[in-house]
Structures are given as structure tokens and as C-alpha cells.
Short mmCIF file of C-alpha atoms in Angstrom, two decimals:
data_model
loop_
_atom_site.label_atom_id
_atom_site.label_comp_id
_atom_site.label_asym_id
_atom_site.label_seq_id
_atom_site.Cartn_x
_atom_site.Cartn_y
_atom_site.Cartn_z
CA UNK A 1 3.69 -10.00 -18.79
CA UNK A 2 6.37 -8.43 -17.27
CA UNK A 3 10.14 -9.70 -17.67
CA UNK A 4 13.51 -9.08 -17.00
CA UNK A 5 16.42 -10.64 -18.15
CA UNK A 6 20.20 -11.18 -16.77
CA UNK A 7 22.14 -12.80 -19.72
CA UNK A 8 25.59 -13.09 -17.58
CA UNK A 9 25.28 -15.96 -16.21
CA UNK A 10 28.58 -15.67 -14.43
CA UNK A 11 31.58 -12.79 -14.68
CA UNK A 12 34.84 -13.48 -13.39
CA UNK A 13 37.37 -10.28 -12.90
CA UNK A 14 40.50 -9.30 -11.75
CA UNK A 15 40.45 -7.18 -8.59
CA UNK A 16 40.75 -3.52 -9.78
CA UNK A 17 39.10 -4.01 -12.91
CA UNK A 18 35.56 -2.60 -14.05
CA UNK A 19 32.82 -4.64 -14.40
CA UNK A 20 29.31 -3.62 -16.39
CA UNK A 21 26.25 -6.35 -15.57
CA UNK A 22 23.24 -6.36 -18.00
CA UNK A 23 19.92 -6.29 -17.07
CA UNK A 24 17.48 -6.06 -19.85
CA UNK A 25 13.64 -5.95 -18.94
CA UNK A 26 10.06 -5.84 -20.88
CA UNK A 27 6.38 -4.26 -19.16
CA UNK A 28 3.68 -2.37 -20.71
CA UNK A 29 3.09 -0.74 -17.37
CA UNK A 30 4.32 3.56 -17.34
CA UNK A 31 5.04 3.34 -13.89
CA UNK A 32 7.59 0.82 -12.43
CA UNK A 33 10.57 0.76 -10.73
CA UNK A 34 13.77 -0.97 -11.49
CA UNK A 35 15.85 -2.71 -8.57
CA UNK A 36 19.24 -3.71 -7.98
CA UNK A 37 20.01 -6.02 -5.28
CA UNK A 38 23.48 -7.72 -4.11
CA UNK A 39 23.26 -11.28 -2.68
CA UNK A 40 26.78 -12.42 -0.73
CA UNK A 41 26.62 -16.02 0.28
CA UNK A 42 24.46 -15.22 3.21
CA UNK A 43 21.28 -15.19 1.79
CA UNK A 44 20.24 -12.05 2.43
CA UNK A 45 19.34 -9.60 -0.29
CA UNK A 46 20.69 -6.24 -0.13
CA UNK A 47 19.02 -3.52 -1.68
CA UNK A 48 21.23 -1.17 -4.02
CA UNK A 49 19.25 1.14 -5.60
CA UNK A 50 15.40 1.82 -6.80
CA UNK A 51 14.57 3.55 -10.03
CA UNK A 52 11.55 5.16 -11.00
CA UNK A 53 10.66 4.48 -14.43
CA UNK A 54 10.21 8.40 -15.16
CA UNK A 55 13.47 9.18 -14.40
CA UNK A 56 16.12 8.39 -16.07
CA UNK A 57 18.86 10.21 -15.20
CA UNK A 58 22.21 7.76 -14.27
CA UNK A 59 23.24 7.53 -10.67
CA UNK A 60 26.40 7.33 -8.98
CA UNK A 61 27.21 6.25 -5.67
CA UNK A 62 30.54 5.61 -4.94
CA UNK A 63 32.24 2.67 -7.06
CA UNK A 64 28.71 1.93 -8.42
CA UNK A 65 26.86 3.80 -10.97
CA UNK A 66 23.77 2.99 -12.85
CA UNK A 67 22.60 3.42 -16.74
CA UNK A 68 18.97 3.67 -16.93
CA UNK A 69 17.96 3.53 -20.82
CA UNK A 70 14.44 3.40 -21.59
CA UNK A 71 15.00 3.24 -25.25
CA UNK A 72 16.36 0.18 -25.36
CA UNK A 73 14.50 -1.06 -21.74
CA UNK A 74 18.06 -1.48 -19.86
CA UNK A 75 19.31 -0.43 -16.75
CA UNK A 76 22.92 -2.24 -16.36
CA UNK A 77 24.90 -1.44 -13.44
CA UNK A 78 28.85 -0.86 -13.09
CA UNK A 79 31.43 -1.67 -10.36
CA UNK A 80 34.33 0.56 -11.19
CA UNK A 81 37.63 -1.14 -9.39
CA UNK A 82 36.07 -3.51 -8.42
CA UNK A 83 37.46 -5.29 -5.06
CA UNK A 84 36.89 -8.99 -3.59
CA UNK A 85 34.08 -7.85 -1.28
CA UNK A 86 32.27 -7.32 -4.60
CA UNK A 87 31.99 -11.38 -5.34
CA UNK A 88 28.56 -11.67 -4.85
CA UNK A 89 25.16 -12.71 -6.82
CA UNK A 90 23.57 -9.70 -8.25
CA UNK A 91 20.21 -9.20 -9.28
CA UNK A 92 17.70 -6.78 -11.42
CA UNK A 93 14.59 -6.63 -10.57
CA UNK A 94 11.70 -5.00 -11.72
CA UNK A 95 8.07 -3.90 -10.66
CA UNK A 96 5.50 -1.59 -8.64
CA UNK A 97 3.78 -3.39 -5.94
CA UNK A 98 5.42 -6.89 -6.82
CA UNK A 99 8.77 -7.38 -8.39
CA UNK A 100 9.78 -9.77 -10.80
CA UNK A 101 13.47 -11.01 -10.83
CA UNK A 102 16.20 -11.88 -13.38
CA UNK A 103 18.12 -15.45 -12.70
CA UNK A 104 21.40 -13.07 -11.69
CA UNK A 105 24.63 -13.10 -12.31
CA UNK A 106 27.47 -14.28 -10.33
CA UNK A 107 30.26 -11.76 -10.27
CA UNK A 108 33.71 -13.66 -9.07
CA UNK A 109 36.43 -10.75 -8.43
CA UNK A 110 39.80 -12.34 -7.58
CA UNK A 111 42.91 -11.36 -5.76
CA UNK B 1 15.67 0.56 14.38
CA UNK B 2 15.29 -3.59 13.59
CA UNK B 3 15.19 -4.25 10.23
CA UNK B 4 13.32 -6.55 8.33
CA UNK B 5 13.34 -10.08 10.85
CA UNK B 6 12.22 -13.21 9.87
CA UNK B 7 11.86 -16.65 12.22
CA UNK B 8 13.05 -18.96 11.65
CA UNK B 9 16.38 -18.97 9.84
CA UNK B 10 16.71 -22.58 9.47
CA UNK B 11 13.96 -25.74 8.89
CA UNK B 12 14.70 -29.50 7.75
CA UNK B 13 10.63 -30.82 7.45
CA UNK B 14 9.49 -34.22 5.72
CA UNK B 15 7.41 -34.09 2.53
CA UNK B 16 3.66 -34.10 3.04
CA UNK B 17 3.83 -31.99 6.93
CA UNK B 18 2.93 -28.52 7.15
CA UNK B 19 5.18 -24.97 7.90
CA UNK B 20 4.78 -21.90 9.28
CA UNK B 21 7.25 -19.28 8.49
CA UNK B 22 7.15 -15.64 10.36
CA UNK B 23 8.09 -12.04 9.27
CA UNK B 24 8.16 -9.08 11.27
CA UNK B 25 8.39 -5.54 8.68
CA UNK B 26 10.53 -2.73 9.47
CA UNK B 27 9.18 -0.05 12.21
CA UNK B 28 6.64 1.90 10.35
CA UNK B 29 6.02 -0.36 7.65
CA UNK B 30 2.31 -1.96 7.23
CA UNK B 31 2.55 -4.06 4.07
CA UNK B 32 4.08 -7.64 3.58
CA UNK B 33 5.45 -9.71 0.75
CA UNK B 34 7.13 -12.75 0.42
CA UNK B 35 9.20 -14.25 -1.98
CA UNK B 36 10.09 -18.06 -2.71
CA UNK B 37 13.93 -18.12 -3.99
CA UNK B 38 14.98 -21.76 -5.16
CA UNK B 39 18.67 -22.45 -5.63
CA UNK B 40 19.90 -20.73 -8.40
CA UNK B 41 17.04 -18.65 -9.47
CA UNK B 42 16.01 -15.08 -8.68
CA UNK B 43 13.28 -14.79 -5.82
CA UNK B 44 9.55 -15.31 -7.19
CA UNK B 45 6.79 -13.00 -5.85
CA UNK B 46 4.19 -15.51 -3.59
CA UNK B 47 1.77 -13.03 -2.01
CA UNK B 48 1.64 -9.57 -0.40
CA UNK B 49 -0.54 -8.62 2.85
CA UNK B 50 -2.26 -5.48 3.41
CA UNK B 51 -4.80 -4.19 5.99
CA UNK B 52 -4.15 -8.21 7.13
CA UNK B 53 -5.45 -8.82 3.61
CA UNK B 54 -4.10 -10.56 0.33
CA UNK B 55 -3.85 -7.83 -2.03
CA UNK B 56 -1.84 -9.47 -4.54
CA UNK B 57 -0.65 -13.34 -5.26
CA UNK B 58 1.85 -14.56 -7.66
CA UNK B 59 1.44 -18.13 -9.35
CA UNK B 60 1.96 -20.46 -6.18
CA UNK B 61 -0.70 -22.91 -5.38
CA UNK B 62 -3.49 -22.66 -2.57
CA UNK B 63 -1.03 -25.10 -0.53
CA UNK B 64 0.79 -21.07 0.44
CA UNK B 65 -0.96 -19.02 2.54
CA UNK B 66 -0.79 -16.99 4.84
CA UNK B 67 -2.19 -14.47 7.32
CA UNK B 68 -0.71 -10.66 8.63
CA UNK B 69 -1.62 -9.57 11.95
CA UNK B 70 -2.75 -6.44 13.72
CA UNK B 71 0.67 -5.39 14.52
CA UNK B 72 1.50 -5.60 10.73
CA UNK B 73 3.57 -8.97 11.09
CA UNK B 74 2.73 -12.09 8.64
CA UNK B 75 3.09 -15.59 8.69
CA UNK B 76 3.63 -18.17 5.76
CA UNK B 77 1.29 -21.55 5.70
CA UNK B 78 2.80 -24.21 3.43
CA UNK B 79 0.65 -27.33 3.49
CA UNK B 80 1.33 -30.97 2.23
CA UNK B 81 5.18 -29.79 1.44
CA UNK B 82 6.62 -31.15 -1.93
CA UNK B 83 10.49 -31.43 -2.62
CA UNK B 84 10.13 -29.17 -4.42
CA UNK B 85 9.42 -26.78 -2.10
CA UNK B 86 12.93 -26.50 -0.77
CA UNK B 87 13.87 -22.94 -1.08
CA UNK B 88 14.94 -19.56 0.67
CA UNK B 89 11.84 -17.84 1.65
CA UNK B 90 12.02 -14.25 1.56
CA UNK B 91 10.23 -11.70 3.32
CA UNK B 92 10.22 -8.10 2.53
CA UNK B 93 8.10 -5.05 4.07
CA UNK B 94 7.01 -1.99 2.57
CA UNK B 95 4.35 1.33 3.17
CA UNK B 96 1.16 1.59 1.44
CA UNK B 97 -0.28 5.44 1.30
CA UNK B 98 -3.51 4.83 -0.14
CA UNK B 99 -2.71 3.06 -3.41
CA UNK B 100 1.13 4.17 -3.23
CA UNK B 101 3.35 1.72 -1.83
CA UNK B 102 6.35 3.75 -0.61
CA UNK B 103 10.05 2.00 0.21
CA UNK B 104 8.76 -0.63 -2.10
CA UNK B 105 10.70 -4.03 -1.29
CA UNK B 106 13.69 -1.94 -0.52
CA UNK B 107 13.76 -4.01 3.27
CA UNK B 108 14.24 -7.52 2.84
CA UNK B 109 14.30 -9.87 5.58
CA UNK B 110 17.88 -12.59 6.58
CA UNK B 111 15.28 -15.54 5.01
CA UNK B 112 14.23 -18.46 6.10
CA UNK B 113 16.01 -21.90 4.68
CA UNK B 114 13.66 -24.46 4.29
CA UNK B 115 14.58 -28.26 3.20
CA UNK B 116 12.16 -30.66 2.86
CA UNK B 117 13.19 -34.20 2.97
#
């Protein structure tokens, strides 16, 4: 069975500091893809970035970047200065033609 | 280009009627999935449409179904509706190339509230 797991349950930061959220996941399947989404208090879910499991080089984009390890099955994701726009419920997700979720984490960035 | 839209945004129903929730995919996009997201948990994978077929289903009950259309856009059945049922109900769309799904749940849909009473 396939599993992913978000151990931060919450993170609260200072506006301008870096942030690192965990995402830790478990499949037997060689081909998957791992998901980040962002989810403000809106609802909807906002697609970050897709990684295919046979590539593992990290990613940047901007303030985020992305630490694919299949070693130790993790793929966390960092906010570097991170700003109040940020606060948000963010979640990994992993799968192929389905995708299984991890509970999130609530990232608070204050003033 | 629309997005991902889903009808309606909104629904207070009582506890034993039956719902129909909508989803239109993203131009180009021919496969459906939705996604049941109760408060506080990640979403949880219900079905996914294909060819106006259930190709895959996820542990909900027979009381979800739910049908996809010519034009590619689906519709979720709940029937009897339990408390428990109250949720955000997610839609996302995606592109099937034979047995690849390309853009895989990358488009998600605003949701669909629903509060059973």
C-alpha cells in the first residue's frame, strides 16, 4: 500500500526566515510521481511541482526548491524567506494514475 | 483557457437525500478524478473516469458514483448522505495517451463544499 507521511503538523515562522516541510512516503511501485500542492484558505489546491520518480535531480523555482531523495523515500520542500503570502496548508502527495495524500502541514509565517 | 471548473461551489443538504456534484476538465483533457477532502485531512482519491468509464475507485462505498460524459465532463452521485459525508469535494482532470496519463492531477478544480445537516 502506498503512503505518505507529513509529520509537521503545524510550523510557525518569522517572515524572512527559511522554512524546510517533510514529506516522507512508502510504494513498491518504480514509477510514481511525487506532488506538492499549496492550499490558502480558499479551498483550492494549487499545484507546485510534479516529480517523476526516475529523476531525482533537486529543483528550484524561485523561493522554492525541492529535495528529492530516494534513498531515504523523501522529497521535502523549502521556502527560502519566506513571506506572509506563504501561510498556507501544504501538502505531499504521491502516485501515478491516483494520488494518495499526507494530512499536511500548516505553515503560519508572521509579520 | 478555463481551468479546471466545478458546480457548484456551495451545498447545505439533509442526511439521507441525494447530490449531484459537476466537473468540467481543462480544454484538452479527457480523464476525471475526484477527491473527497474532510476538514483537516489531505484529499482521498474516490474514482477516476475514462472513455466515460470507471477506471479506477478508491475505498468509498457504492453510495458515490458517478458518470463522465461525451464532452469529457463528470458528475458525482452521492446517495442516502451521512454526516459524515460533509467534505470539500475535489475534482481534478488529466490526459490519458494510451495507458500514460499525462498532466497527471496537476489541474484541480475551486471544489465543491458540501454540508450535510
Amino acid at each position: 500500500a502506498q503512503k505518505v507521511t507529513q509529520a509537521q503538523t503545524e510550523i510557525s515562522v518569522v517572515e524572512k526566515e527559511d522554512v524546510t516541510l517533510d514529506c516522507v512516503y512508502e510504494t513498491r511501485d518504480t514509477t510514481y510521481y511525487l506532488f506538492w500542492y499549496k492550499q490558502p484558505p480558499s479551498g483550492e489546491l494549487v499545484f507546485l511541482i510534479r516529480r517523476n520518480s526516475f529523476d531525482e535531480q533537486n529543483e528550484i523555482s524561485g523561493r522554492y526548491s525541492w529535495n528529492f531523495q530516494k534513498s531515504t523515500s523523501s522529497f521535502n520542500f523549502t521556502i527560502t524567506a519566506s513571506q506572509v503570502v506563504d501561510s498556507a496548508v501544504y501538502f505531499c502527495a504521491l502516485g501515478f494514475q491516483k494520488l494518495v495524500f499526507g494530512t499536511g502541514t500548516r505553515l503560519l509565517v508572521s509579520p | 483557457d478555463a481551468g479546471v471548473t466545478q458546480s457548484p461551489t456551495h451545498l447545505i443538504k439533509t442526511r439521507g437525500q441525494q447530490v449531484t456534484l459537476r466537473c468540467s476538465p481543462k480544454s484538452g483533457h479527457d480523464t476525471v478524478s475526484w477527491y473527497q477532502q474532510a476538514l483537516g485531512q489531505g484529499p482521498q482519491f474516490i474514482f477516476q473516469y475514462y472513455e466515460e468509464e470507471e477506471r479506477q475507485r478508491g475505498n468509498f462505498p457504492d453510495r458515490f458514483s458517478g458518470h463522465q460524459f461525451p464532452n469529457y465532463s463528470s458528475e458525482l452521485n452521492v446517495n442516502a448522505l451521512l454526516l459524515g459525508d460533509s467534505a470539500l469535494y475535489l475534482c481534478a482532470s488529466s490526459y490519458t495517451t494510451g495507458v500514460v496519463v499525462t498532466d497527471t492531477e496537476a489541474f484541480f478544480g475551486q471544489g465543491t463544499r458540501l454540508t450535510v445537516v
